[in-house]
JSON list of C-alpha atoms in Angstrom, two decimals:
[
{"chain": "A", "resi": 1, "resn": "ASP", "atom": "CA", "xyz": [144.07, 87.69, 167.08]},
{"chain": "A", "resi": 2, "resn": "ALA", "atom": "CA", "xyz": [141.01, 88.94, 165.13]},
{"chain": "A", "resi": 3, "resn": "LYS", "atom": "CA", "xyz": [138.94, 91.84, 166.59]},
{"chain": "A", "resi": 4, "resn": "THR", "atom": "CA", "xyz": [135.51, 91.03, 167.96]},
{"chain": "A", "resi": 5, "resn": "THR", "atom": "CA", "xyz": [132.36, 93.31, 168.17]},
{"chain": "A", "resi": 6, "resn": "GLN", "atom": "CA", "xyz": [129.68, 92.68, 170.67]},
{"chain": "A", "resi": 7, "resn": "PRO", "atom": "CA", "xyz": [126.60, 94.82, 171.84]},
{"chain": "A", "resi": 8, "resn": "PRO", "atom": "CA", "xyz": [127.43, 96.60, 175.09]},
{"chain": "A", "resi": 9, "resn": "SER", "atom": "CA", "xyz": [124.28, 95.32, 176.81]},
{"chain": "A", "resi": 10, "resn": "MET", "atom": "CA", "xyz": [121.15, 92.95, 176.41]},
{"chain": "A", "resi": 11, "resn": "ASP", "atom": "CA", "xyz": [118.39, 92.04, 178.51]},
{"chain": "A", "resi": 12, "resn": "CYS", "atom": "CA", "xyz": [116.40, 88.74, 178.76]},
{"chain": "A", "resi": 13, "resn": "ALA", "atom": "CA", "xyz": [113.46, 87.20, 180.57]},
{"chain": "A", "resi": 14, "resn": "GLU", "atom": "CA", "xyz": [114.09, 84.52, 182.95]},
{"chain": "A", "resi": 15, "resn": "GLY", "atom": "CA", "xyz": [113.22, 81.22, 181.42]},
{"chain": "A", "resi": 16, "resn": "ARG", "atom": "CA", "xyz": [113.67, 82.46, 177.85]},
{"chain": "A", "resi": 17, "resn": "ALA", "atom": "CA", "xyz": [116.55, 81.88, 175.49]},
{"chain": "A", "resi": 18, "resn": "ALA", "atom": "CA", "xyz": [119.40, 84.35, 175.65]},
{"chain": "A", "resi": 19, "resn": "ASN", "atom": "CA", "xyz": [121.05, 84.93, 172.21]},
{"chain": "A", "resi": 20, "resn": "LEU", "atom": "CA", "xyz": [124.32, 86.75, 172.29]},
{"chain": "A", "resi": 21, "resn": "PRO", "atom": "CA", "xyz": [125.75, 87.89, 169.06]},
{"chain": "A", "resi": 22, "resn": "CYS", "atom": "CA", "xyz": [129.41, 88.51, 168.15]},
{"chain": "A", "resi": 23, "resn": "ASN", "atom": "CA", "xyz": [130.95, 89.75, 164.98]},
{"chain": "A", "resi": 24, "resn": "HIS", "atom": "CA", "xyz": [134.44, 88.72, 163.97]},
{"chain": "A", "resi": 25, "resn": "SER", "atom": "CA", "xyz": [134.58, 89.51, 160.27]},
{"chain": "A", "resi": 26, "resn": "THR", "atom": "CA", "xyz": [138.41, 89.35, 160.15]},
{"chain": "A", "resi": 27, "resn": "ILE", "atom": "CA", "xyz": [138.73, 85.82, 161.75]},
{"chain": "A", "resi": 28, "resn": "SER", "atom": "CA", "xyz": [141.40, 83.70, 160.16]},
{"chain": "A", "resi": 29, "resn": "GLY", "atom": "CA", "xyz": [141.04, 80.02, 159.19]},
{"chain": "A", "resi": 30, "resn": "ASN", "atom": "CA", "xyz": [143.02, 78.75, 162.02]},
{"chain": "A", "resi": 31, "resn": "GLU", "atom": "CA", "xyz": [141.31, 80.93, 164.74]},
{"chain": "A", "resi": 32, "resn": "TYR", "atom": "CA", "xyz": [138.57, 79.53, 167.15]},
{"chain": "A", "resi": 33, "resn": "VAL", "atom": "CA", "xyz": [135.71, 81.46, 168.76]},
{"chain": "A", "resi": 34, "resn": "TYR", "atom": "CA", "xyz": [135.77, 81.33, 172.46]},
{"chain": "A", "resi": 35, "resn": "TRP", "atom": "CA", "xyz": [133.15, 82.57, 175.04]},
{"chain": "A", "resi": 36, "resn": "TYR", "atom": "CA", "xyz": [133.86, 83.47, 178.69]},
{"chain": "A", "resi": 37, "resn": "ARG", "atom": "CA", "xyz": [131.61, 85.06, 181.25]},
{"chain": "A", "resi": 38, "resn": "GLN", "atom": "CA", "xyz": [132.26, 87.08, 184.36]},
{"chain": "A", "resi": 39, "resn": "ILE", "atom": "CA", "xyz": [129.68, 87.26, 187.11]},
{"chain": "A", "resi": 40, "resn": "HIS", "atom": "CA", "xyz": [129.94, 90.43, 189.22]},
{"chain": "A", "resi": 41, "resn": "SER", "atom": "CA", "xyz": [133.70, 90.93, 189.65]},
{"chain": "A", "resi": 42, "resn": "GLN", "atom": "CA", "xyz": [134.54, 87.12, 190.03]},
{"chain": "A", "resi": 43, "resn": "GLY", "atom": "CA", "xyz": [137.02, 85.49, 187.91]},
{"chain": "A", "resi": 44, "resn": "PRO", "atom": "CA", "xyz": [136.04, 84.91, 184.28]},
{"chain": "A", "resi": 45, "resn": "GLN", "atom": "CA", "xyz": [134.57, 81.45, 183.65]},
{"chain": "A", "resi": 46, "resn": "TYR", "atom": "CA", "xyz": [135.07, 79.44, 180.47]},
{"chain": "A", "resi": 47, "resn": "ILE", "atom": "CA", "xyz": [131.80, 78.55, 178.47]},
{"chain": "A", "resi": 48, "resn": "ILE", "atom": "CA", "xyz": [132.44, 77.08, 175.02]},
{"chain": "A", "resi": 49, "resn": "HIS", "atom": "CA", "xyz": [134.51, 77.23, 172.08]},
{"chain": "A", "resi": 50, "resn": "GLY", "atom": "CA", "xyz": [134.15, 76.34, 168.61]},
{"chain": "A", "resi": 51, "resn": "LEU", "atom": "CA", "xyz": [135.97, 76.48, 165.08]},
{"chain": "A", "resi": 52, "resn": "LYS", "atom": "CA", "xyz": [133.21, 76.25, 162.40]},
{"chain": "A", "resi": 53, "resn": "ASN", "atom": "CA", "xyz": [130.77, 73.64, 163.50]},
{"chain": "A", "resi": 54, "resn": "ASN", "atom": "CA", "xyz": [127.98, 74.43, 166.10]},
{"chain": "A", "resi": 55, "resn": "GLU", "atom": "CA", "xyz": [128.97, 73.27, 169.60]},
{"chain": "A", "resi": 56, "resn": "THR", "atom": "CA", "xyz": [126.82, 72.31, 172.44]},
{"chain": "A", "resi": 57, "resn": "ASN", "atom": "CA", "xyz": [127.73, 71.71, 176.14]},
{"chain": "A", "resi": 58, "resn": "GLU", "atom": "CA", "xyz": [125.81, 71.60, 179.42]},
{"chain": "A", "resi": 59, "resn": "MET", "atom": "CA", "xyz": [126.09, 75.44, 179.73]},
{"chain": "A", "resi": 60, "resn": "ALA", "atom": "CA", "xyz": [125.30, 76.79, 176.22]},
{"chain": "A", "resi": 61, "resn": "SER", "atom": "CA", "xyz": [125.21, 76.33, 172.46]},
{"chain": "A", "resi": 62, "resn": "LEU", "atom": "CA", "xyz": [127.63, 78.14, 169.91]},
{"chain": "A", "resi": 63, "resn": "ILE", "atom": "CA", "xyz": [126.36, 78.76, 166.58]},
{"chain": "A", "resi": 64, "resn": "ILE", "atom": "CA", "xyz": [128.89, 79.94, 163.96]},
{"chain": "A", "resi": 65, "resn": "THR", "atom": "CA", "xyz": [127.95, 81.32, 160.65]},
{"chain": "A", "resi": 66, "resn": "GLU", "atom": "CA", "xyz": [128.97, 79.35, 157.47]},
{"chain": "A", "resi": 67, "resn": "ASP", "atom": "CA", "xyz": [131.50, 82.11, 156.60]},
{"chain": "A", "resi": 68, "resn": "ARG", "atom": "CA", "xyz": [132.50, 82.16, 160.08]},
{"chain": "A", "resi": 69, "resn": "LYS", "atom": "CA", "xyz": [132.30, 86.03, 160.31]},
{"chain": "A", "resi": 70, "resn": "SER", "atom": "CA", "xyz": [129.87, 86.01, 163.24]},
{"chain": "A", "resi": 71, "resn": "SER", "atom": "CA", "xyz": [128.71, 83.73, 165.93]},
{"chain": "A", "resi": 72, "resn": "THR", "atom": "CA", "xyz": [125.94, 83.56, 168.57]},
{"chain": "A", "resi": 73, "resn": "LEU", "atom": "CA", "xyz": [126.09, 82.12, 172.09]},
{"chain": "A", "resi": 74, "resn": "ILE", "atom": "CA", "xyz": [122.74, 80.66, 173.14]},
{"chain": "A", "resi": 75, "resn": "LEU", "atom": "CA", "xyz": [121.69, 80.22, 176.70]},
{"chain": "A", "resi": 76, "resn": "PRO", "atom": "CA", "xyz": [118.70, 78.13, 176.29]},
{"chain": "A", "resi": 77, "resn": "HIS", "atom": "CA", "xyz": [116.92, 78.86, 179.44]},
{"chain": "A", "resi": 78, "resn": "ALA", "atom": "CA", "xyz": [118.42, 81.79, 181.18]},
{"chain": "A", "resi": 79, "resn": "THR", "atom": "CA", "xyz": [118.16, 82.15, 184.88]},
{"chain": "A", "resi": 80, "resn": "LEU", "atom": "CA", "xyz": [118.93, 85.12, 187.14]},
{"chain": "A", "resi": 81, "resn": "ARG", "atom": "CA", "xyz": [122.30, 83.48, 187.78]},
{"chain": "A", "resi": 82, "resn": "ASP", "atom": "CA", "xyz": [123.32, 84.05, 184.24]},
{"chain": "A", "resi": 83, "resn": "THR", "atom": "CA", "xyz": [123.42, 87.77, 184.73]},
{"chain": "A", "resi": 84, "resn": "ALA", "atom": "CA", "xyz": [126.98, 88.48, 183.77]},
{"chain": "A", "resi": 85, "resn": "VAL", "atom": "CA", "xyz": [129.35, 90.11, 181.38]},
{"chain": "A", "resi": 86, "resn": "TYR", "atom": "CA", "xyz": [129.94, 87.71, 178.32]},
{"chain": "A", "resi": 87, "resn": "TYR", "atom": "CA", "xyz": [133.15, 87.94, 176.24]},
{"chain": "A", "resi": 88, "resn": "CYS", "atom": "CA", "xyz": [133.58, 86.77, 172.96]},
{"chain": "A", "resi": 89, "resn": "ILE", "atom": "CA", "xyz": [137.32, 86.07, 172.00]},
{"chain": "A", "resi": 90, "resn": "VAL", "atom": "CA", "xyz": [138.88, 84.95, 168.77]},
{"chain": "A", "resi": 91, "resn": "ARG", "atom": "CA", "xyz": [142.36, 83.25, 168.81]},
{"chain": "A", "resi": 92, "resn": "VAL", "atom": "CA", "xyz": [144.40, 80.42, 167.43]},
{"chain": "A", "resi": 93, "resn": "ALA", "atom": "CA", "xyz": [144.01, 77.17, 169.43]},
{"chain": "A", "resi": 94, "resn": "GLY", "atom": "CA", "xyz": [146.35, 74.23, 169.66]},
{"chain": "A", "resi": 95, "resn": "TRP", "atom": "CA", "xyz": [149.61, 73.54, 171.66]},
{"chain": "A", "resi": 96, "resn": "GLU", "atom": "CA", "xyz": [151.49, 76.49, 170.48]},
{"chain": "A", "resi": 97, "resn": "THR", "atom": "CA", "xyz": [152.28, 79.15, 173.14]},
{"chain": "A", "resi": 98, "resn": "SER", "atom": "CA", "xyz": [151.53, 81.94, 170.58]},
{"chain": "A", "resi": 99, "resn": "GLY", "atom": "CA", "xyz": [147.88, 81.00, 170.92]},
{"chain": "A", "resi": 100, "resn": "SER", "atom": "CA", "xyz": [147.51, 80.94, 174.81]},
{"chain": "A", "resi": 101, "resn": "ARG", "atom": "CA", "xyz": [147.14, 84.69, 175.49]},
{"chain": "A", "resi": 102, "resn": "LEU", "atom": "CA", "xyz": [143.48, 85.58, 176.06]},
{"chain": "A", "resi": 103, "resn": "THR", "atom": "CA", "xyz": [142.49, 89.36, 174.98]},
{"chain": "A", "resi": 104, "resn": "PHE", "atom": "CA", "xyz": [139.41, 90.55, 176.57]},
{"chain": "A", "resi": 105, "resn": "GLY", "atom": "CA", "xyz": [137.25, 93.25, 174.96]},
{"chain": "A", "resi": 106, "resn": "GLU", "atom": "CA", "xyz": [134.39, 94.87, 177.10]},
{"chain": "A", "resi": 107, "resn": "GLY", "atom": "CA", "xyz": [131.92, 92.18, 176.39]},
{"chain": "A", "resi": 108, "resn": "THR", "atom": "CA", "xyz": [128.21, 92.20, 176.53]},
{"chain": "A", "resi": 109, "resn": "GLN", "atom": "CA", "xyz": [126.41, 92.83, 179.89]},
{"chain": "A", "resi": 110, "resn": "LEU", "atom": "CA", "xyz": [123.44, 90.39, 179.94]},
{"chain": "A", "resi": 111, "resn": "THR", "atom": "CA", "xyz": [120.71, 91.05, 182.49]},
{"chain": "A", "resi": 112, "resn": "VAL", "atom": "CA", "xyz": [118.23, 88.36, 183.17]},
{"chain": "A", "resi": 113, "resn": "ASN", "atom": "CA", "xyz": [115.03, 89.79, 184.47]},
{"chain": "A", "resi": 114, "resn": "PRO", "atom": "CA", "xyz": [112.48, 88.02, 186.56]},
{"chain": "B", "resi": 1, "resn": "ASP", "atom": "CA", "xyz": [139.57, 73.67, 197.17]},
{"chain": "B", "resi": 2, "resn": "ALA", "atom": "CA", "xyz": [139.62, 76.22, 194.28]},
{"chain": "B", "resi": 3, "resn": "ASP", "atom": "CA", "xyz": [141.71, 75.35, 191.19]},
{"chain": "B", "resi": 4, "resn": "VAL", "atom": "CA", "xyz": [143.31, 78.82, 191.30]},
{"chain": "B", "resi": 5, "resn": "THR", "atom": "CA", "xyz": [143.64, 80.42, 194.66]},
{"chain": "B", "resi": 6, "resn": "GLN", "atom": "CA", "xyz": [144.77, 84.17, 194.96]},
{"chain": "B", "resi": 7, "resn": "THR", "atom": "CA", "xyz": [145.87, 85.76, 198.25]},
{"chain": "B", "resi": 8, "resn": "PRO", "atom": "CA", "xyz": [145.02, 88.24, 199.67]},
{"chain": "B", "resi": 9, "resn": "ARG", "atom": "CA", "xyz": [141.49, 88.87, 198.32]},
{"chain": "B", "resi": 10, "resn": "ASN", "atom": "CA", "xyz": [141.45, 92.49, 199.53]},
{"chain": "B", "resi": 11, "resn": "ARG", "atom": "CA", "xyz": [144.28, 94.73, 200.38]},
{"chain": "B", "resi": 12, "resn": "ILE", "atom": "CA", "xyz": [144.65, 98.50, 201.06]},
{"chain": "B", "resi": 13, "resn": "THR", "atom": "CA", "xyz": [148.21, 99.69, 200.84]},
{"chain": "B", "resi": 14, "resn": "LYS", "atom": "CA", "xyz": [149.81, 103.31, 200.83]},
{"chain": "B", "resi": 15, "resn": "THR", "atom": "CA", "xyz": [151.41, 104.96, 197.90]},
{"chain": "B", "resi": 16, "resn": "GLY", "atom": "CA", "xyz": [155.12, 103.92, 197.65]},
{"chain": "B", "resi": 17, "resn": "LYS", "atom": "CA", "xyz": [154.64, 100.73, 199.53]},
{"chain": "B", "resi": 18, "resn": "ARG", "atom": "CA", "xyz": [155.75, 97.32, 198.03]},
{"chain": "B", "resi": 19, "resn": "ILE", "atom": "CA", "xyz": [153.24, 94.65, 197.74]},
{"chain": "B", "resi": 20, "resn": "MET", "atom": "CA", "xyz": [153.06, 91.10, 196.57]},
{"chain": "B", "resi": 21, "resn": "LEU", "atom": "CA", "xyz": [149.98, 89.30, 195.37]},
{"chain": "B", "resi": 22, "resn": "GLU", "atom": "CA", "xyz": [150.19, 85.60, 195.35]},
{"chain": "B", "resi": 23, "resn": "CYS", "atom": "CA", "xyz": [148.62, 82.88, 193.11]},
{"chain": "B", "resi": 24, "resn": "SER", "atom": "CA", "xyz": [148.62, 79.18, 193.18]},
{"chain": "B", "resi": 25, "resn": "GLN", "atom": "CA", "xyz": [146.97, 76.61, 191.18]},
{"chain": "B", "resi": 26, "resn": "THR", "atom": "CA", "xyz": [146.28, 72.88, 191.48]},
{"chain": "B", "resi": 27, "resn": "LYS", "atom": "CA", "xyz": [145.52, 72.07, 187.71]},
{"chain": "B", "resi": 28, "resn": "GLY", "atom": "CA", "xyz": [149.12, 71.17, 186.98]},
{"chain": "B", "resi": 29, "resn": "HIS", "atom": "CA", "xyz": [149.39, 73.51, 184.08]},
{"chain": "B", "resi": 30, "resn": "ASP", "atom": "CA", "xyz": [152.56, 75.20, 182.97]},
{"chain": "B", "resi": 31, "resn": "ARG", "atom": "CA", "xyz": [150.87, 78.39, 181.70]},
{"chain": "B", "resi": 32, "resn": "MET", "atom": "CA", "xyz": [150.01, 81.04, 184.09]},
{"chain": "B", "resi": 33, "resn": "TYR", "atom": "CA", "xyz": [148.75, 84.73, 183.84]},
{"chain": "B", "resi": 34, "resn": "TRP", "atom": "CA", "xyz": [148.32, 87.85, 185.56]},
{"chain": "B", "resi": 35, "resn": "TYR", "atom": "CA", "xyz": [145.47, 90.27, 184.52]},
{"chain": "B", "resi": 36, "resn": "ARG", "atom": "CA", "xyz": [144.20, 93.67, 185.74]},
{"chain": "B", "resi": 37, "resn": "GLN", "atom": "CA", "xyz": [140.69, 94.92, 185.52]},
{"chain": "B", "resi": 38, "resn": "ASP", "atom": "CA", "xyz": [139.70, 98.51, 185.93]},
{"chain": "B", "resi": 39, "resn": "PRO", "atom": "CA", "xyz": [135.76, 99.30, 186.67]},
{"chain": "B", "resi": 40, "resn": "GLY", "atom": "CA", "xyz": [133.73, 98.87, 183.57]},
{"chain": "B", "resi": 41, "resn": "LEU", "atom": "CA", "xyz": [136.50, 97.54, 181.59]},
{"chain": "B", "resi": 42, "resn": "GLY", "atom": "CA", "xyz": [137.76, 94.26, 180.32]},
{"chain": "B", "resi": 43, "resn": "LEU", "atom": "CA", "xyz": [140.71, 92.35, 181.58]},
{"chain": "B", "resi": 44, "resn": "ARG", "atom": "CA", "xyz": [144.26, 93.55, 180.61]},
{"chain": "B", "resi": 45, "resn": "LEU", "atom": "CA", "xyz": [147.31, 91.23, 180.54]},
{"chain": "B", "resi": 46, "resn": "ILE", "atom": "CA", "xyz": [150.12, 92.28, 182.70]},
{"chain": "B", "resi": 47, "resn": "TYR", "atom": "CA", "xyz": [152.67, 89.28, 182.60]},
{"chain": "B", "resi": 48, "resn": "TYR", "atom": "CA", "xyz": [152.42, 85.67, 181.63]},
{"chain": "B", "resi": 49, "resn": "SER", "atom": "CA", "xyz": [154.58, 82.61, 182.00]},
{"chain": "B", "resi": 50, "resn": "PHE", "atom": "CA", "xyz": [154.62, 79.50, 179.92]},
{"chain": "B", "resi": 51, "resn": "ASP", "atom": "CA", "xyz": [156.82, 77.74, 182.44]},
{"chain": "B", "resi": 52, "resn": "VAL", "atom": "CA", "xyz": [159.20, 78.13, 185.32]},
{"chain": "B", "resi": 53, "resn": "LYS", "atom": "CA", "xyz": [161.83, 79.67, 183.10]},
{"chain": "B", "resi": 54, "resn": "ASP", "atom": "CA", "xyz": [159.83, 81.54, 180.58]},
{"chain": "B", "resi": 55, "resn": "ILE", "atom": "CA", "xyz": [158.30, 84.71, 181.69]},
{"chain": "B", "resi": 56, "resn": "ASN", "atom": "CA", "xyz": [156.94, 87.45, 179.36]},
{"chain": "B", "resi": 57, "resn": "LYS", "atom": "CA", "xyz": [155.54, 90.87, 179.42]},
{"chain": "B", "resi": 58, "resn": "GLY", "atom": "CA", "xyz": [151.94, 91.63, 178.72]},
{"chain": "B", "resi": 59, "resn": "GLU", "atom": "CA", "xyz": [150.46, 94.92, 177.50]},
{"chain": "B", "resi": 60, "resn": "ILE", "atom": "CA", "xyz": [150.69, 96.78, 180.67]},
{"chain": "B", "resi": 61, "resn": "SER", "atom": "CA", "xyz": [153.79, 95.53, 182.45]},
{"chain": "B", "resi": 62, "resn": "ASP", "atom": "CA", "xyz": [155.28, 98.80, 183.64]},
{"chain": "B", "resi": 63, "resn": "GLY", "atom": "CA", "xyz": [155.17, 99.30, 187.27]},
{"chain": "B", "resi": 64, "resn": "TYR", "atom": "CA", "xyz": [154.90, 95.49, 187.93]},
{"chain": "B", "resi": 65, "resn": "SER", "atom": "CA", "xyz": [157.25, 92.60, 188.27]},
{"chain": "B", "resi": 66, "resn": "VAL", "atom": "CA", "xyz": [156.55, 88.79, 188.56]},
{"chain": "B", "resi": 67, "resn": "SER", "atom": "CA", "xyz": [158.17, 85.66, 190.13]},
{"chain": "B", "resi": 68, "resn": "ARG", "atom": "CA", "xyz": [157.38, 82.11, 189.04]},
{"chain": "B", "resi": 69, "resn": "GLN", "atom": "CA", "xyz": [158.62, 80.18, 192.09]},
{"chain": "B", "resi": 70, "resn": "ALA", "atom": "CA", "xyz": [157.35, 76.74, 190.98]},
{"chain": "B", "resi": 71, "resn": "GLN", "atom": "CA", "xyz": [154.87, 75.47, 188.43]},
{"chain": "B", "resi": 72, "resn": "ALA", "atom": "CA", "xyz": [152.12, 76.05, 190.76]},
{"chain": "B", "resi": 73, "resn": "LYS", "atom": "CA", "xyz": [152.99, 79.38, 192.04]},
{"chain": "B", "resi": 74, "resn": "PHE", "atom": "CA", "xyz": [153.17, 82.70, 190.29]},
{"chain": "B", "resi": 75, "resn": "SER", "atom": "CA", "xyz": [153.45, 86.02, 192.20]},
{"chain": "B", "resi": 76, "resn": "LEU", "atom": "CA", "xyz": [152.89, 89.72, 191.10]},
{"chain": "B", "resi": 77, "resn": "SER", "atom": "CA", "xyz": [154.67, 92.43, 192.87]},
{"chain": "B", "resi": 78, "resn": "LEU", "atom": "CA", "xyz": [154.18, 96.24, 192.77]},
{"chain": "B", "resi": 79, "resn": "GLU", "atom": "CA", "xyz": [157.63, 97.60, 193.74]},
{"chain": "B", "resi": 80, "resn": "SER", "atom": "CA", "xyz": [156.30, 100.98, 194.65]},
{"chain": "B", "resi": 81, "resn": "ALA", "atom": "CA", "xyz": [152.62, 101.24, 194.61]},
{"chain": "B", "resi": 82, "resn": "ILE", "atom": "CA", "xyz": [150.70, 104.17, 193.08]},
{"chain": "B", "resi": 83, "resn": "PRO", "atom": "CA", "xyz": [146.99, 105.19, 193.17]},
{"chain": "B", "resi": 84, "resn": "ASN", "atom": "CA", "xyz": [146.33, 104.36, 189.44]},
{"chain": "B", "resi": 85, "resn": "GLN", "atom": "CA", "xyz": [147.21, 100.89, 190.26]},
{"chain": "B", "resi": 86, "resn": "THR", "atom": "CA", "xyz": [144.07, 100.50, 192.20]},
{"chain": "B", "resi": 87, "resn": "ALA", "atom": "CA", "xyz": [142.28, 97.76, 190.42]},
{"chain": "B", "resi": 88, "resn": "LEU", "atom": "CA", "xyz": [140.93, 94.12, 190.62]},
{"chain": "B", "resi": 89, "resn": "TYR", "atom": "CA", "xyz": [143.71, 91.58, 189.91]},
{"chain": "B", "resi": 90, "resn": "PHE", "atom": "CA", "xyz": [143.21, 88.23, 188.45]},
{"chain": "B", "resi": 91, "resn": "CYS", "atom": "CA", "xyz": [145.60, 85.23, 188.16]},
{"chain": "B", "resi": 92, "resn": "ALA", "atom": "CA", "xyz": [144.82, 82.42, 185.52]},
{"chain": "B", "resi": 93, "resn": "THR", "atom": "CA", "xyz": [146.20, 79.15, 184.28]},
{"chain": "B", "resi": 94, "resn": "MET", "atom": "CA", "xyz": [145.62, 77.68, 180.92]},
{"chain": "B", "resi": 95, "resn": "ARG", "atom": "CA", "xyz": [145.32, 74.10, 179.50]},
{"chain": "B", "resi": 96, "resn": "PRO", "atom": "CA", "xyz": [148.19, 73.09, 177.46]},
{"chain": "B", "resi": 97, "resn": "ASP", "atom": "CA", "xyz": [145.99, 72.96, 174.30]},
{"chain": "B", "resi": 98, "resn": "ASN", "atom": "CA", "xyz": [144.75, 76.55, 174.95]},
{"chain": "B", "resi": 99, "resn": "THR", "atom": "CA", "xyz": [141.12, 75.40, 175.16]},
{"chain": "B", "resi": 100, "resn": "GLU", "atom": "CA", "xyz": [140.25, 76.67, 178.66]},
{"chain": "B", "resi": 101, "resn": "ALA", "atom": "CA", "xyz": [141.54, 79.08, 181.06]},
{"chain": "B", "resi": 102, "resn": "PHE", "atom": "CA", "xyz": [140.94, 78.94, 184.91]},
{"chain": "B", "resi": 103, "resn": "PHE", "atom": "CA", "xyz": [140.72, 82.16, 186.76]},
{"chain": "B", "resi": 104, "resn": "GLY", "atom": "CA", "xyz": [141.13, 82.88, 190.56]},
{"chain": "B", "resi": 105, "resn": "GLN", "atom": "CA", "xyz": [138.59, 84.87, 192.54]},
{"chain": "B", "resi": 106, "resn": "GLY", "atom": "CA", "xyz": [140.62, 87.97, 192.28]},
{"chain": "B", "resi": 107, "resn": "THR", "atom": "CA", "xyz": [142.47, 90.54, 194.55]},
{"chain": "B", "resi": 108, "resn": "ARG", "atom": "CA", "xyz": [140.90, 93.85, 195.08]},
{"chain": "B", "resi": 109, "resn": "LEU", "atom": "CA", "xyz": [143.86, 96.15, 195.58]},
{"chain": "B", "resi": 110, "resn": "THR", "atom": "CA", "xyz": [143.37, 99.84, 196.62]},
{"chain": "B", "resi": 111, "resn": "VAL", "atom": "CA", "xyz": [146.46, 102.15, 196.83]},
{"chain": "B", "resi": 112, "resn": "VAL", "atom": "CA", "xyz": [145.79, 105.31, 198.96]}
]
C-alpha cells in the first residue's frame, strides 16, 4: 500500500469547514483513498473513499487532485462532535483479499473549537 | 445492537495469566480482524481471517493467538499476558468489496 503523510494536528472553528490534507505521492493506479476517523478511543469509523473523482456523502466530501498524489477531506460545517483523529489510508479496493487489510498511520488530530 | 460487539470492554489481568478477548459481528461478512492500539499511536494489525478456515498473522502476532469459531465469531487470546500487552484492542469486520470496515468499541486491557 502507498504511504500517506498527514499533519499531526489541526484546529477548526465550530461551524466552519474543516479541510484535512493527505499526501500520497506514490499511489498506484488501482489504489483508492479511504478516510476513517476515531473519536476518543472509540473504534474507527469509515467516512468516505474515492479513486479519482471527487466524492460526497452525508458526512464529508473528498477532493482528489488530478495527478492523484494528494487529497483533501472536507467537513463542510464542523461541530464539536467532529473532534477526532482522522486517518487517510491508501490501498487496493475490490473483491480480492489482498486489498482488505487496513494499515493505519498516526493520522491528524482535528480539534473543533467553540 | 452494535454491528461488532467486543467482550469484555475492560479487563485487568496479572502477568502470566491466559486471557481471551471475544468478538462477534452481525454484518454477515467473512473478513474479520484484530488490531491493537497503544497510546498516541495508530492501530496495528495482529491477526486477520478471510473465512473460518483462513487465518493469517498480521504485523504484530507474537504472543497472541486467535480462533475463528464461526463466521460471526473471532476470538483473540494472550496465552501468557505480559505488561507490554497493555493496550486498547479492536475487532473489525470488512465488506467483501473492501470498501468499508466496521469496528467494535474496543477492549481496554491492562496487564499488571
